[in-house]
PDB file of C-alpha atoms in Angstrom:
ATOM      1  CA  ASP R   1      24.990   8.137 -28.056  1.00 43.00           C
ATOM      2  CA  GLU R   2      25.105  10.322 -24.920  1.00 48.00           C
ATOM      3  CA  LYS R   3      24.275  13.660 -26.561  1.00 50.00           C
ATOM      4  CA  PRO R   4      21.895  15.818 -24.488  1.00 46.00           C
ATOM      5  CA  GLY R   5      19.362  15.789 -27.312  1.00 52.00           C
ATOM      6  CA  ASN R   6      18.914  12.059 -26.848  1.00 76.00           C
ATOM      7  CA  VAL R   7      18.133  12.150 -23.121  1.00 80.00           C
ATOM      8  CA  HIS R   8      14.509  11.172 -23.764  1.00 77.00           C
ATOM      9  CA  HIS R   9      15.587   8.163 -25.788  1.00 82.00           C
ATOM     10  CA  GLN R  10      18.052   7.128 -23.073  1.00 80.00           C
ATOM     11  CA  LEU R  11      15.333   7.312 -20.428  1.00 77.00           C
ATOM     12  CA  GLN R  12      12.988   5.376 -22.684  1.00 80.00           C
ATOM     13  CA  LYS R  13      15.643   2.678 -23.044  1.00 82.00           C
ATOM     14  CA  LEU R  14      16.181   2.522 -19.271  1.00 78.00           C
ATOM     15  CA  LEU R  15      12.478   2.320 -18.431  1.00 77.00           C
ATOM     16  CA  THR R  16      11.918  -0.340 -21.072  1.00 79.00           C
ATOM     17  CA  GLU R  17      14.720  -2.430 -19.566  1.00 80.00           C
ATOM     18  CA  LEU R  18      13.377  -2.002 -16.032  1.00 74.00           C
ATOM     19  CA  HIS R  19       9.894  -3.071 -17.118  1.00 72.00           C
ATOM     20  CA  LYS R  20      11.082  -6.383 -18.576  1.00 75.00           C
ATOM     21  CA  ARG R  21       9.627  -9.416 -16.836  1.00 75.00           C
ATOM     22  CA  THR R  22      11.954 -11.672 -14.886  1.00 73.00           C
ATOM     23  CA  ASP R  23      11.574 -14.593 -12.484  1.00 71.00           C
ATOM     24  CA  ALA R  24      14.208 -13.109 -10.168  1.00 70.00           C
ATOM     25  CA  TYR R  25      12.104 -10.184  -8.987  1.00 73.00           C
ATOM     26  CA  GLU R  26       9.010  -8.113  -9.650  1.00 75.00           C
ATOM     27  CA  LEU R  27       9.347  -4.384 -10.193  1.00 75.00           C
ATOM     28  CA  LYS R  28       6.508  -2.004 -10.927  1.00 73.00           C
ATOM     29  CA  ILE R  29       6.995   1.675 -11.675  1.00 75.00           C
ATOM     30  CA  ALA R  30       3.744   3.603 -11.895  1.00 72.00           C
ATOM     31  CA  ASN R  31       3.867   7.081 -13.431  1.00 79.00           C
ATOM     32  CA  ARG R  32       0.933   9.264 -14.351  1.00 83.00           C
ATOM     33  CA  LEU R  33      -0.019  12.912 -14.726  1.00 82.00           C
ATOM     34  CA  TYR R  34      -3.439  14.204 -13.723  1.00 84.00           C
ATOM     35  CA  GLY R  35      -4.501  17.644 -14.941  1.00 82.00           C
ATOM     36  CA  GLU R  36      -7.628  19.735 -14.491  1.00 81.00           C
ATOM     37  CA  LYS R  37      -9.913  18.907 -17.405  1.00 85.00           C
ATOM     38  CA  THR R  38     -10.326  22.524 -18.463  1.00 80.00           C
ATOM     39  CA  TYR R  39      -6.686  22.352 -19.525  1.00 73.00           C
ATOM     40  CA  GLN R  40      -6.623  20.184 -22.620  1.00 76.00           C
ATOM     41  CA  PHE R  41      -3.385  18.306 -23.307  1.00 79.00           C
ATOM     42  CA  LEU R  42      -1.843  18.439 -26.761  1.00 86.00           C
ATOM     43  CA  GLU R  43      -1.897  15.144 -28.657  1.00 88.00           C
ATOM     44  CA  GLN R  44       1.822  15.452 -29.408  1.00 89.00           C
ATOM     45  CA  TYR R  45       2.577  15.793 -25.721  1.00 85.00           C
ATOM     46  CA  LEU R  46       0.440  12.772 -24.842  1.00 84.00           C
ATOM     47  CA  ASP R  47       2.231  10.724 -27.478  1.00 88.00           C
ATOM     48  CA  ASN R  48       5.665  11.786 -26.195  1.00 86.00           C
ATOM     49  CA  VAL R  49       4.786  10.996 -22.579  1.00 84.00           C
ATOM     50  CA  LYS R  50       3.615   7.533 -23.553  1.00 85.00           C
ATOM     51  CA  GLU R  51       6.537   6.800 -25.877  1.00 85.00           C
ATOM     52  CA  PHE R  52       9.465   8.128 -23.876  1.00 85.00           C
ATOM     53  CA  PHE R  53       8.297   7.858 -20.272  1.00 80.00           C
ATOM     54  CA  LEU R  54       5.890   4.905 -20.475  1.00 79.00           C
ATOM     55  CA  ALA R  55       3.345   7.096 -18.711  1.00 81.00           C
ATOM     56  CA  HIS R  56      -0.029   8.627 -19.445  1.00 79.00           C
ATOM     57  CA  ALA R  57      -1.583  12.031 -18.878  1.00 80.00           C
ATOM     58  CA  GLU R  58      -5.210  12.136 -17.837  1.00 82.00           C
ATOM     59  CA  SER R  59      -7.734  14.937 -17.412  1.00 84.00           C
ATOM     60  CA  VAL R  60      -9.845  14.957 -14.237  1.00 89.00           C
ATOM     61  CA  ASP R  61     -12.368  17.319 -12.666  1.00 92.00           C
ATOM     62  CA  PHE R  62     -10.515  18.829  -9.736  1.00 87.00           C
ATOM     63  CA  GLN R  63     -12.666  21.972  -9.745  1.00 87.00           C
ATOM     64  CA  ASN R  64     -16.000  20.240  -9.203  1.00 94.00           C
ATOM     65  CA  ALA R  65     -15.058  16.745  -8.020  1.00 94.00           C
ATOM     66  CA  ALA R  66     -11.756  16.892  -6.169  1.00 90.00           C
ATOM     67  CA  GLU R  67     -12.649  14.082  -3.754  1.00 94.00           C
ATOM     68  CA  GLU R  68     -13.699  11.734  -6.556  1.00 94.00           C
ATOM     69  CA  SER R  69     -10.532  12.582  -8.481  1.00 91.00           C
ATOM     70  CA  GLU R  70      -8.467  11.849  -5.390  1.00 90.00           C
ATOM     71  CA  LYS R  71     -10.104   8.435  -5.007  1.00 93.00           C
ATOM     72  CA  LYS R  72      -9.529   7.707  -8.681  1.00 93.00           C
ATOM     73  CA  ILE R  73      -5.822   8.474  -8.420  1.00 88.00           C
ATOM     74  CA  ASN R  74      -5.431   6.415  -5.240  1.00 89.00           C
ATOM     75  CA  SER R  75      -7.260   3.483  -6.819  1.00 92.00           C
ATOM     76  CA  TRP R  76      -5.004   3.554  -9.872  1.00 88.00           C
ATOM     77  CA  VAL R  77      -1.842   3.581  -7.757  1.00 83.00           C
ATOM     78  CA  GLU R  78      -3.144   0.722  -5.597  1.00 86.00           C
ATOM     79  CA  THR R  79      -3.867  -1.357  -8.694  1.00 86.00           C
ATOM     80  CA  GLN R  80      -0.457  -0.667 -10.206  1.00 80.00           C
ATOM     81  CA  THR R  81       1.321  -1.749  -7.012  1.00 81.00           C
ATOM     82  CA  ASN R  82      -0.596  -4.962  -6.299  1.00 80.00           C
ATOM     83  CA  GLY R  83      -2.459  -3.347  -3.425  1.00 84.00           C
ATOM     84  CA  LYS R  84       0.684  -2.525  -1.465  1.00 79.00           C
ATOM     85  CA  ILE R  85       0.529   1.243  -1.873  1.00 79.00           C
ATOM     86  CA  LYS R  86      -2.813   2.565  -0.685  1.00 81.00           C
ATOM     87  CA  ASN R  87      -4.051   6.114  -0.217  1.00 84.00           C
ATOM     88  CA  LEU R  88      -1.123   7.851  -1.835  1.00 82.00           C
ATOM     89  CA  PHE R  89      -3.125  11.007  -1.242  1.00 84.00           C
ATOM     90  CA  PRO R  90      -4.652  11.291   2.251  1.00 84.00           C
ATOM     91  CA  LYS R  91      -8.205  12.623   2.314  1.00 88.00           C
ATOM     92  CA  LYS R  92      -8.617  16.240   1.214  1.00 86.00           C
ATOM     93  CA  THR R  93      -5.042  16.515  -0.019  1.00 85.00           C
ATOM     94  CA  LEU R  94      -6.450  17.639  -3.350  1.00 85.00           C
ATOM     95  CA  ASN R  95      -9.000  20.420  -3.729  1.00 84.00           C
ATOM     96  CA  SER R  96     -10.703  22.628  -6.296  1.00 84.00           C
ATOM     97  CA  ALA R  97      -7.543  24.730  -6.624  1.00 80.00           C
ATOM     98  CA  THR R  98      -5.479  21.728  -7.738  1.00 82.00           C
ATOM     99  CA  ILE R  99      -4.389  22.059 -11.344  1.00 78.00           C
ATOM    100  CA  LEU R 100      -1.803  19.363 -12.021  1.00 78.00           C
ATOM    101  CA  VAL R 101      -0.675  16.298 -10.058  1.00 80.00           C
ATOM    102  CA  LEU R 102       2.348  14.147 -10.916  1.00 77.00           C
ATOM    103  CA  VAL R 103       2.240  10.627  -9.497  1.00 80.00           C
ATOM    104  CA  ASN R 104       5.132   8.179  -9.145  1.00 73.00           C
ATOM    105  CA  ALA R 105       4.700   4.892  -7.262  1.00 74.00           C
ATOM    106  CA  VAL R 106       7.339   2.151  -7.142  1.00 75.00           C
ATOM    107  CA  TYR R 107       6.826  -1.457  -6.006  1.00 76.00           C
ATOM    108  CA  PHE R 108       9.507  -4.140  -5.634  1.00 74.00           C
ATOM    109  CA  LYS R 109       9.214  -7.802  -4.754  1.00 74.00           C
ATOM    110  CA  GLY R 110      12.353  -9.936  -4.826  1.00 73.00           C
ATOM    111  CA  GLN R 111      13.526 -13.459  -4.099  1.00 72.00           C
ATOM    112  CA  TRP R 112      16.853 -14.364  -2.521  1.00 71.00           C
ATOM    113  CA  GLU R 113      19.045 -16.527  -4.724  1.00 69.00           C
ATOM    114  CA  LYS R 114      19.689 -18.608  -1.593  1.00 72.00           C
ATOM    115  CA  LYS R 115      16.783 -18.325   0.811  1.00 72.00           C
ATOM    116  CA  PHE R 116      17.219 -18.079   4.570  1.00 72.00           C
ATOM    117  CA  ASN R 117      16.040 -20.966   6.740  1.00 73.00           C
ATOM    118  CA  LYS R 118      13.061 -19.858   8.854  1.00 75.00           C
ATOM    119  CA  GLU R 119      14.095 -22.315  11.580  1.00 75.00           C
ATOM    120  CA  TYR R 120      16.979 -20.000  12.437  1.00 69.00           C
ATOM    121  CA  THR R 121      14.878 -16.840  12.661  1.00 73.00           C
ATOM    122  CA  LYS R 122      14.779 -15.471  16.198  1.00 73.00           C
ATOM    123  CA  GLU R 123      14.386 -12.210  18.061  1.00 75.00           C
ATOM    124  CA  GLY R 124      17.543 -10.282  18.775  1.00 71.00           C
ATOM    125  CA  LYS R 125      18.899  -6.894  19.812  1.00 70.00           C
ATOM    126  CA  PHE R 126      19.248  -4.128  17.275  1.00 63.00           C
ATOM    127  CA  TRP R 127      21.814  -1.493  18.230  1.00 60.00           C
ATOM    128  CA  LEU R 128      21.504   2.179  17.340  1.00 53.00           C
ATOM    129  CA  ASN R 129      24.354   4.264  16.042  1.00 59.00           C
ATOM    130  CA  LYS R 130      24.986   7.090  13.634  1.00 59.00           C
ATOM    131  CA  LEU R 131      25.326   6.295   9.961  1.00 54.00           C
ATOM    132  CA  GLU R 132      27.730   7.975   7.607  1.00 58.00           C
ATOM    133  CA  ASP R 133      26.584  11.503   6.802  1.00 62.00           C
ATOM    134  CA  LYS R 134      28.606  12.190   3.694  1.00 65.00           C
ATOM    135  CA  LEU R 135      27.395   9.494   1.334  1.00 71.00           C
ATOM    136  CA  THR R 136      28.019  10.309  -2.325  1.00 75.00           C
ATOM    137  CA  ALA R 137      27.262   8.735  -5.689  1.00 72.00           C
ATOM    138  CA  GLU R 138      30.995   8.318  -6.223  1.00 78.00           C
ATOM    139  CA  LYS R 139      31.309   6.302  -3.021  1.00 77.00           C
ATOM    140  CA  LEU R 140      28.433   4.063  -4.019  1.00 76.00           C
ATOM    141  CA  ILE R 141      30.030   3.356  -7.381  1.00 75.00           C
ATOM    142  CA  GLU R 142      33.322   2.585  -5.672  1.00 78.00           C
ATOM    143  CA  TRP R 143      31.750   0.307  -3.055  1.00 75.00           C
ATOM    144  CA  THR R 144      29.710  -1.668  -5.573  1.00 74.00           C
ATOM    145  CA  SER R 145      32.367  -2.037  -8.236  1.00 76.00           C
ATOM    146  CA  SER R 146      33.183  -5.689  -8.912  1.00 74.00           C
ATOM    147  CA  GLN R 147      36.851  -4.707  -9.024  1.00 78.00           C
ATOM    148  CA  ASN R 148      36.695  -3.841  -5.335  1.00 77.00           C
ATOM    149  CA  MET R 149      34.917  -7.025  -4.319  1.00 76.00           C
ATOM    150  CA  SER R 150      35.898 -10.621  -3.753  1.00 78.00           C
ATOM    151  CA  LYS R 151      33.754 -13.678  -3.026  1.00 78.00           C
ATOM    152  CA  ARG R 152      33.677 -14.930   0.544  1.00 78.00           C
ATOM    153  CA  ASP R 153      31.605 -17.433   2.477  1.00 80.00           C
ATOM    154  CA  VAL R 154      29.733 -15.785   5.322  1.00 78.00           C
ATOM    155  CA  ASP R 155      27.104 -16.439   7.947  1.00 78.00           C
ATOM    156  CA  LEU R 156      24.744 -13.508   7.420  1.00 74.00           C
ATOM    157  CA  TYR R 157      22.515 -12.197  10.203  1.00 78.00           C
ATOM    158  CA  LEU R 158      19.949  -9.914   8.589  1.00 76.00           C
ATOM    159  CA  PRO R 159      16.713  -8.547  10.086  1.00 76.00           C
ATOM    160  CA  ARG R 160      13.430  -8.966   8.324  1.00 77.00           C
ATOM    161  CA  PHE R 161      12.065  -5.533   7.567  1.00 76.00           C
ATOM    162  CA  LYS R 162       9.214  -3.782   5.854  1.00 79.00           C
ATOM    163  CA  LEU R 163       9.413  -0.184   4.697  1.00 76.00           C
ATOM    164  CA  GLU R 164       6.700   2.054   3.310  1.00 78.00           C
ATOM    165  CA  GLU R 165       7.410   5.739   2.957  1.00 77.00           C
ATOM    166  CA  SER R 166       5.801   8.778   1.365  1.00 78.00           C
ATOM    167  CA  TYR R 167       7.503  11.958   0.235  1.00 77.00           C
ATOM    168  CA  ASP R 168       6.317  15.356  -0.933  1.00 81.00           C
ATOM    169  CA  LEU R 169       9.120  16.333  -3.293  1.00 82.00           C
ATOM    170  CA  LYS R 170       8.063  19.924  -3.946  1.00 85.00           C
ATOM    171  CA  ASP R 171      10.434  21.510  -1.410  1.00 90.00           C
ATOM    172  CA  VAL R 172      13.257  19.190  -2.420  1.00 88.00           C
ATOM    173  CA  LEU R 173      12.879  20.008  -6.093  1.00 87.00           C
ATOM    174  CA  MET R 174      12.676  23.736  -5.406  1.00 91.00           C
ATOM    175  CA  ALA R 175      15.851  23.531  -3.317  1.00 93.00           C
ATOM    176  CA  MET R 176      17.534  21.869  -6.299  1.00 91.00           C
ATOM    177  CA  GLY R 177      16.574  24.795  -8.524  1.00 94.00           C
ATOM    178  CA  MET R 178      13.276  23.593  -9.989  1.00 88.00           C
ATOM    179  CA  VAL R 179      11.361  26.723  -9.035  1.00 91.00           C
ATOM    180  CA  ASP R 180       9.468  28.211 -11.978  1.00 90.00           C
ATOM    181  CA  VAL R 181       7.295  25.169 -12.610  1.00 85.00           C
ATOM    182  CA  PHE R 182       5.620  25.648  -9.204  1.00 84.00           C
ATOM    183  CA  SER R 183       4.963  29.364  -9.740  1.00 85.00           C
ATOM    184  CA  PRO R 184       1.668  30.504 -11.339  1.00 83.00           C
ATOM    185  CA  GLN R 185       3.478  33.580 -12.622  1.00 86.00           C
ATOM    186  CA  ASP R 186       6.586  31.895 -14.041  1.00 89.00           C
ATOM    187  CA  ALA R 187       5.518  28.378 -15.025  1.00 85.00           C
ATOM    188  CA  ASP R 188       5.511  27.756 -18.761  1.00 87.00           C
ATOM    189  CA  LEU R 189       4.099  24.341 -19.562  1.00 82.00           C
ATOM    190  CA  SER R 190       2.640  25.474 -22.865  1.00 87.00           C
ATOM    191  CA  GLY R 191       4.288  22.484 -24.508  1.00 88.00           C
ATOM    192  CA  MET R 192       1.704  20.365 -22.714  1.00 82.00           C
ATOM    193  CA  THR R 193      -1.435  22.398 -23.343  1.00 80.00           C
ATOM    194  CA  GLY R 194      -0.591  24.954 -26.022  1.00 85.00           C
ATOM    195  CA  ARG R 195      -1.079  27.840 -23.616  1.00 81.00           C
ATOM    196  CA  ARG R 196       0.269  29.154 -20.349  1.00 80.00           C
ATOM    197  CA  GLY R 197      -1.574  28.950 -17.046  1.00 76.00           C
ATOM    198  CA  LEU R 198      -0.794  25.365 -16.071  1.00 75.00           C
ATOM    199  CA  VAL R 199       1.297  25.022 -12.912  1.00 77.00           C
ATOM    200  CA  VAL R 200       2.559  22.043 -10.891  1.00 81.00           C
ATOM    201  CA  SER R 201       0.907  21.866  -7.458  1.00 76.00           C
ATOM    202  CA  LYS R 202       2.194  18.574  -5.993  1.00 75.00           C
ATOM    203  CA  VAL R 203       4.924  16.006  -6.628  1.00 79.00           C
ATOM    204  CA  LEU R 204       4.437  12.937  -4.418  1.00 76.00           C
ATOM    205  CA  HIS R 205       6.475   9.750  -4.217  1.00 77.00           C
ATOM    206  CA  LYS R 206       5.708   6.588  -2.235  1.00 77.00           C
ATOM    207  CA  ALA R 207       7.786   3.419  -2.045  1.00 77.00           C
ATOM    208  CA  PHE R 208       7.293  -0.019  -0.476  1.00 76.00           C
ATOM    209  CA  VAL R 209      10.003  -2.610   0.229  1.00 77.00           C
ATOM    210  CA  GLU R 210       9.749  -5.823   2.247  1.00 76.00           C
ATOM    211  CA  VAL R 211      12.552  -8.290   2.961  1.00 75.00           C
ATOM    212  CA  THR R 212      11.928 -11.686   4.574  1.00 72.00           C
ATOM    213  CA  GLU R 213      13.610 -15.082   4.656  1.00 67.00           C
ATOM    214  CA  GLU R 214      12.447 -15.746   1.113  1.00 64.00           C
ATOM    215  CA  GLY R 215      12.989 -12.199  -0.021  1.00 55.00           C
ATOM    216  CA  ALA R 216       9.276 -12.079  -0.848  1.00 38.00           C
ATOM    217  CA  GLU R 217       6.237 -10.688   0.934  1.00 36.00           C
ATOM    218  CA  ALA R 218       5.167 -12.192   4.240  1.00 28.00           C
ATOM    219  CA  ALA R 219       3.497 -11.162   7.490  1.00 24.00           C
ATOM    220  CA  ALA R 220       5.326  -8.287   9.126  1.00 22.00           C
ATOM    221  CA  ALA R 221       7.439  -9.268  12.122  1.00 22.00           C
ATOM    222  CA  THR R 222      10.564  -8.062  13.850  1.00 20.00           C
ATOM    223  CA  GLY R 223      13.380 -10.576  14.017  1.00 21.00           C
ATOM    224  CA  ILE R 224      16.928 -11.418  13.202  1.00 26.00           C
ATOM    225  CA  VAL R 225      17.396 -13.822  10.320  1.00 25.00           C
ATOM    226  CA  THR R 226      20.308 -16.224  10.495  1.00 22.00           C
ATOM    227  CA  GLY R 227      21.525 -17.520   7.161  1.00 23.00           C
ATOM    228  CA  PHE R 228      23.901 -20.318   6.358  1.00 26.00           C
ATOM    229  CA  THR R 229      25.630 -21.043   3.099  1.00 28.00           C
ATOM    230  CA  SER R 230      24.604 -24.288   1.451  1.00 34.00           C
ATOM    231  CA  THR R 231      28.154 -25.614   1.776  1.00 36.00           C
ATOM    232  CA  ARG R 232      30.025 -25.198   5.052  1.00 38.00           C
ATOM    233  CA  TYR R 233      33.709 -24.377   5.205  1.00 41.00           C
ATOM    234  CA  SER R 234      36.089 -24.453   8.143  1.00 43.00           C
ATOM    235  CA  ILE R 235      36.920 -20.774   7.564  1.00 55.00           C
ATOM    236  CA  TYR R 236      34.115 -18.253   7.143  1.00 67.00           C
ATOM    237  CA  GLU R 237      33.138 -14.827   8.344  1.00 77.00           C
ATOM    238  CA  GLU R 238      30.118 -13.633  10.288  1.00 79.00           C
ATOM    239  CA  PHE R 239      28.285 -10.512   9.159  1.00 76.00           C
ATOM    240  CA  HIS R 240      25.773  -9.142  11.685  1.00 77.00           C
ATOM    241  CA  CYS R 241      23.321  -6.446  10.565  1.00 77.00           C
ATOM    242  CA  ASN R 242      22.279  -5.687  14.137  1.00 76.00           C
ATOM    243  CA  HIS R 243      22.698  -1.926  13.848  1.00 75.00           C
ATOM    244  CA  PRO R 244      21.389   0.745  11.444  1.00 78.00           C
ATOM    245  CA  PHE R 245      22.437   0.038   7.897  1.00 78.00           C
ATOM    246  CA  LEU R 246      21.964   1.343   4.385  1.00 78.00           C
ATOM    247  CA  PHE R 247      20.553  -0.865   1.655  1.00 77.00           C
ATOM    248  CA  PHE R 248      19.992  -0.501  -2.031  1.00 78.00           C
ATOM    249  CA  ILE R 249      18.594  -2.586  -4.847  1.00 77.00           C
ATOM    250  CA  LYS R 250      20.531  -2.210  -8.064  1.00 77.00           C
ATOM    251  CA  GLN R 251      19.960  -3.644 -11.502  1.00 76.00           C
ATOM    252  CA  ASN R 252      23.379  -4.727 -12.688  1.00 75.00           C
ATOM    253  CA  LYS R 253      22.656  -4.594 -16.410  1.00 78.00           C
ATOM    254  CA  THR R 254      21.877  -0.878 -16.394  1.00 78.00           C
ATOM    255  CA  ASN R 255      23.849  -0.102 -13.212  1.00 77.00           C
ATOM    256  CA  SER R 256      20.712   1.674 -11.982  1.00 78.00           C
ATOM    257  CA  ILE R 257      19.849   2.001  -8.300  1.00 78.00           C
ATOM    258  CA  LEU R 258      16.144   1.179  -8.065  1.00 76.00           C
ATOM    259  CA  PHE R 259      15.760   1.644  -4.318  1.00 77.00           C
ATOM    260  CA  PHE R 260      17.956   3.218  -1.676  1.00 77.00           C
ATOM    261  CA  GLY R 261      17.072   3.333   1.985  1.00 77.00           C
ATOM    262  CA  ARG R 262      18.119   3.103   5.601  1.00 77.00           C
ATOM    263  CA  VAL R 263      16.983   0.621   8.232  1.00 76.00           C
ATOM    264  CA  SER R 264      17.265   2.104  11.710  1.00 76.00           C
ATOM    265  CA  SER R 265      14.605   0.061  13.525  1.00 70.00           C
ATOM    266  CA  PRO R 266      13.331  -3.135  11.873  1.00 60.00           C
TER     267      PRO R 266
END
């Protein structure tokens, strides 16, 4: 059922599917809301956040203990991401004026179905060029559709890379039309507390991705990985990722893009 009224249930279904354990990869999505303790959350809201978004809302003392609250949030994120995402909030990011903080941290660890042979890893040149500017969701769907793909045997040259990036999404969200929630005068989050006065101050996102010969975590190093198929054929193609490229990690069952990024300098 795709009715708008069921959007919470659809998101709940998606998050539940993404949280399922699998031997193929490890994915952790950490979501939490931290609000100034003088603003008490409604029990119904807390229940809805936990049920539909698999997240929790927590009261902290920003007014009198902003630094301690900051450390607490950073520690929670680090724990949820196996120690890979540290210091989501740099020192003194939060202060006594902070009212509400939304935290989203995502961690992915994957294994190649056919691992690369480390013996063929070597340093190589990585060329710079301009990537496509007009990338759209429609193009992604078209490119990744099984109807537009065929199986081929290739020798793949892929760089090992490690990415860790932080984003402050406030300006992005405001540019998309999400304005009132950041305004002390216009924000109405009374459904969370039972009264007005609560306003969003920060929306931060941090992601970590590492790709190696195994597809798992390893010591960071710059190199070109040469891969061979397990069975050699007289006719095959070479695919060299020795220039900036886009990558994404998609769960096929839900057709959801979990990570999307660009590698411009491995």
